[in-house]
């Protein structure tokens, strides 16, 4: 195994098991150690150090790593259950409350875990590739907003037959919500491995997924009373608060 390949695997293993500051310190020490061995011993091979994942496991604190796994499990669980609610599309009276609780729990866990510690530099370089993904998530949010507008105003889509409007909206919500879930998982992993600011993608993805669940609940509600002139106000307030809290939390995570 070449030194660059070994160090790359070792770096990923370290950053997954340790906080970034500790992982960087150990990685720097290993770089110096390898350079010294290669200089002093012409016959030295990288295999003598051992497996990179095993080395990372031995250098990490098991309790701290288990805490990270617990936090990761909570954030992944919130995302997974919301995705299940979206794809199942069968809602009970408590489904809305469950979606809100999972949303708040996941966002709070992400902010709490990835909030910069004292040893970390809050002014670290902005991650490359993050901005286009953030803009893409905002575009998906705008698409969900358009679906909400069409639902509230009961406007039909001219390009789609009236009988297929509901099905088109459902498929659009499924695709947007599932795409947001994939991006959220990617952001969560990147936040651990490279830069904490990537957790903004997790928060935005979870927000979009929750919005999709709430809109689909509105579309499939059998007890929706639209006789009142302003029947849509509570729903619009709910959607606005959910989106606003998500944008605010994502903004904090980008700072």
Coordinates of C-alpha atoms in Angstrom, one line a residue:
X1 CA 0.0 0.0 0.0
X2 CA 1.4 3.4 -0.9
X3 CA 1.9 6.0 1.8
X4 CA -0.7 8.4 0.3
X5 CA -3.3 5.7 0.2
X6 CA -2.5 4.6 3.7
X7 CA -2.7 8.1 5.1
X8 CA -6.0 8.8 3.3
X9 CA -7.6 5.7 4.8
X10 CA -6.1 6.5 8.2
X11 CA -7.3 10.1 8.0
X12 CA -10.9 9.0 7.2
X13 CA -10.8 6.5 10.1
X14 CA -9.4 9.0 12.5
X15 CA -11.9 11.8 11.6
X16 CA -14.8 9.3 11.9
X17 CA -13.7 8.2 15.4
X18 CA -12.3 11.4 16.8
X19 CA -13.1 15.1 16.9
X20 CA -11.4 17.1 14.1
X21 CA -8.8 18.8 16.3
X22 CA -7.6 15.5 17.8
X23 CA -7.6 13.7 14.5
X24 CA -5.5 16.4 12.9
X25 CA -2.9 16.3 15.7
X26 CA -2.6 12.5 15.4
X27 CA -2.4 12.7 11.6
X28 CA 0.4 15.3 11.8
X29 CA 2.3 13.1 14.2
X30 CA 1.9 10.1 11.9
X31 CA 3.1 12.1 8.9
X32 CA 6.3 13.0 10.8
X33 CA 6.7 9.4 12.0
X34 CA 6.4 8.0 8.5
X35 CA 8.8 10.5 7.1
X36 CA 11.4 9.7 9.7
X37 CA 11.1 6.0 9.2
X38 CA 11.4 6.3 5.4
X39 CA 14.5 8.5 6.0
X40 CA 16.2 6.2 8.5
X41 CA 15.2 2.8 7.1
X42 CA 15.4 2.2 3.3
X43 CA 13.7 -1.1 3.7
X44 CA 10.8 0.3 5.7
X45 CA 7.3 -0.5 4.2
X46 CA 4.0 1.1 5.2
X47 CA 2.6 -2.3 6.0
X48 CA 4.8 -2.5 9.1
X49 CA 2.7 0.1 10.9
X50 CA -0.4 -2.0 10.6
X51 CA -3.9 -1.7 9.3
X52 CA -5.0 2.0 9.2
X53 CA -8.5 1.3 10.6
X54 CA -7.1 -0.8 13.4
X55 CA -4.6 1.9 14.3
X56 CA -7.3 4.5 14.4
X57 CA -9.4 2.3 16.7
X58 CA -6.5 1.9 19.1
X59 CA -5.8 5.6 19.2
X60 CA -9.4 6.6 19.9
X61 CA -11.3 6.8 23.1
X62 CA -14.1 4.1 23.0
X63 CA -16.5 6.1 25.2
X64 CA -16.1 9.2 23.1
X65 CA -16.6 7.2 19.9
X66 CA -19.7 5.6 21.4
X67 CA -21.1 9.0 22.2
X68 CA -20.6 10.0 18.6
X69 CA -22.3 6.9 17.4
X70 CA -25.3 7.6 19.7
X71 CA -25.5 11.1 18.3
X72 CA -25.2 9.9 14.7
X73 CA -27.9 7.3 15.5
X74 CA -30.3 9.9 16.8
X75 CA -29.8 12.2 13.7
X76 CA -30.1 9.3 11.3
X77 CA -33.2 7.9 13.1
X78 CA -35.0 11.2 12.8
X79 CA -34.3 11.3 9.1
X80 CA -35.2 7.7 8.6
X81 CA -38.6 7.9 10.3
X82 CA -39.6 11.1 8.5
X83 CA -38.7 9.4 5.2
X84 CA -40.8 6.4 6.2
X85 CA -43.7 8.7 7.0
X86 CA -43.3 10.4 3.6
X87 CA -43.1 7.2 1.5
X88 CA -45.8 5.3 3.5
X89 CA -48.2 8.3 3.0
X90 CA -50.7 6.9 5.6
X91 CA -51.1 9.4 8.4
X92 CA -52.7 9.3 11.8
X93 CA -53.8 12.1 14.1
X94 CA -50.3 12.0 15.7
X95 CA -48.3 11.9 12.5
X96 CA -47.9 15.7 12.4
X97 CA -46.7 15.9 16.0
X98 CA -44.3 13.0 15.4
X99 CA -42.8 14.8 12.3
X100 CA -42.3 18.0 14.3
X101 CA -40.7 16.2 17.2
X102 CA -38.3 14.3 15.0
X103 CA -37.5 17.5 13.1
X104 CA -36.7 19.5 16.2
X105 CA -34.7 16.6 17.8
X106 CA -32.6 16.0 14.7
X107 CA -31.9 19.7 14.1
X108 CA -31.0 20.3 17.8
X109 CA -28.7 17.2 17.8
X110 CA -26.9 18.4 14.7
X111 CA -26.4 21.9 16.1
X112 CA -25.4 20.6 19.5
X113 CA -22.9 18.1 18.2
X114 CA -21.3 20.2 15.5
X115 CA -21.2 23.6 17.3
X116 CA -17.5 24.6 17.3
X117 CA -15.6 23.9 20.5
X118 CA -13.0 26.1 22.1
X119 CA -10.1 24.4 20.4
X120 CA -11.7 24.6 17.0
X121 CA -11.3 27.6 14.7
X122 CA -14.6 29.2 13.9
X123 CA -13.1 31.0 10.9
X124 CA -11.9 27.9 9.1
X125 CA -12.1 28.0 5.3
X126 CA -15.6 27.6 3.8
X127 CA -15.8 24.0 2.4
X128 CA -15.5 23.7 -1.4
X129 CA -18.6 22.4 -3.0
X130 CA -20.9 23.2 -0.1
X131 CA -22.4 26.4 -1.6
X132 CA -23.8 24.8 -4.8
X133 CA -25.5 22.2 -2.7
X134 CA -26.9 24.8 -0.3
X135 CA -28.3 26.7 -3.3
X136 CA -29.7 23.5 -4.7
X137 CA -31.5 22.8 -1.4
X138 CA -32.9 26.3 -1.5
X139 CA -34.2 25.6 -5.0
X140 CA -35.9 22.4 -3.8
X141 CA -37.4 24.4 -0.9
X142 CA -38.8 26.9 -3.5
X143 CA -40.4 23.9 -5.3
X144 CA -42.0 22.7 -2.1
X145 CA -43.2 26.3 -1.5
X146 CA -44.8 26.3 -5.0
X147 CA -46.6 23.0 -4.2
X148 CA -47.9 24.6 -1.0
X149 CA -49.1 27.6 -2.9
X150 CA -51.0 25.4 -5.4
X151 CA -52.5 23.4 -2.6
X152 CA -53.7 26.4 -0.6
X153 CA -55.0 28.3 -3.7
X154 CA -56.5 25.1 -5.1
X155 CA -54.9 26.0 -8.4
X156 CA -54.7 23.4 -11.1
X157 CA -51.6 22.8 -13.2
X158 CA -52.4 23.5 -16.8
X159 CA -49.9 21.1 -18.2
X160 CA -51.3 18.2 -16.2
X161 CA -54.9 16.8 -16.4
X162 CA -57.0 17.8 -13.4
X163 CA -57.4 14.1 -12.4
X164 CA -53.7 13.7 -12.1
X165 CA -52.9 16.8 -10.1
X166 CA -52.9 15.0 -6.8
X167 CA -50.7 12.2 -8.1
X168 CA -48.2 14.6 -9.6
X169 CA -48.0 16.5 -6.4
X170 CA -47.4 13.3 -4.4
X171 CA -44.7 12.1 -6.7
X172 CA -43.0 15.5 -6.6
X173 CA -43.0 15.5 -2.8
X174 CA -41.7 11.9 -2.8
X175 CA -38.8 12.8 -5.1
X176 CA -38.0 16.1 -3.3
X177 CA -38.2 14.5 0.1
X178 CA -36.1 11.5 -0.8
X179 CA -33.5 13.7 -2.6
X180 CA -33.3 15.9 0.5
X181 CA -32.8 12.8 2.7
X182 CA -29.8 11.6 0.6
X183 CA -28.2 15.0 0.6
X184 CA -28.8 15.2 4.4
X185 CA -27.0 11.9 5.0
X186 CA -24.1 13.1 2.8
X187 CA -23.9 16.4 4.7
X188 CA -23.9 14.6 8.1
X189 CA -21.0 12.3 7.1
X190 CA -19.0 15.2 5.6
X191 CA -19.6 17.2 8.7
X192 CA -17.8 14.5 10.7
X193 CA -15.1 13.7 8.2
X194 CA -14.1 17.2 7.0
X195 CA -15.8 20.4 8.1
X196 CA -18.6 21.0 10.6
X197 CA -20.4 23.4 8.2
X198 CA -21.6 20.5 6.2
X199 CA -24.1 19.8 8.8
X200 CA -26.1 22.7 7.3
X201 CA -27.1 20.2 4.5
X202 CA -28.4 17.8 7.1
X203 CA -30.5 20.5 8.7
X204 CA -31.8 21.8 5.4
X205 CA -32.5 18.2 4.2
X206 CA -34.4 17.4 7.4
X207 CA -36.4 20.6 7.1
X208 CA -37.3 19.9 3.5
X209 CA -38.3 16.3 4.3
X210 CA -40.5 17.5 7.2
X211 CA -42.2 20.1 4.9
X212 CA -42.9 17.4 2.4
X213 CA -44.5 15.2 5.0
X214 CA -46.7 18.1 6.3
X215 CA -47.8 19.0 2.7
X216 CA -48.6 15.4 1.9
X217 CA -50.6 15.2 5.1
X218 CA -52.6 18.2 3.9
X219 CA -53.1 16.7 0.5
X220 CA -54.4 13.4 1.9
X221 CA -56.4 14.7 4.8
X222 CA -60.0 13.4 4.7
X223 CA -61.3 15.9 7.2
X224 CA -60.0 19.1 5.7
X225 CA -62.6 21.8 6.0
X226 CA -62.2 24.5 3.4
X227 CA -65.5 26.2 3.9
X228 CA -63.9 29.0 6.0
X229 CA -62.4 31.9 4.1
X230 CA -59.1 31.7 5.9
X231 CA -58.9 27.9 6.4
X232 CA -55.4 27.9 5.1
X233 CA -53.9 30.2 7.7
X234 CA -52.9 27.6 10.4
X235 CA -51.3 25.4 7.7
X236 CA -49.4 28.3 6.2
X237 CA -48.2 29.4 9.6
X238 CA -47.0 25.8 10.3
X239 CA -45.2 25.6 7.0
X240 CA -43.6 29.0 7.5
X241 CA -42.4 28.4 11.1
X242 CA -40.9 25.0 10.1
X243 CA -39.1 26.5 7.1
X244 CA -38.0 29.6 9.1
X245 CA -36.6 27.5 12.0
X246 CA -34.7 25.3 9.5
X247 CA -33.2 28.2 7.6
X248 CA -32.2 29.9 10.9
X249 CA -30.6 26.7 12.2
X250 CA -28.8 26.1 8.8
X251 CA -27.5 29.7 8.9
X252 CA -26.1 29.2 12.4
X253 CA -24.4 26.0 11.3
X254 CA -22.7 27.9 8.4
X255 CA -21.2 30.5 10.7

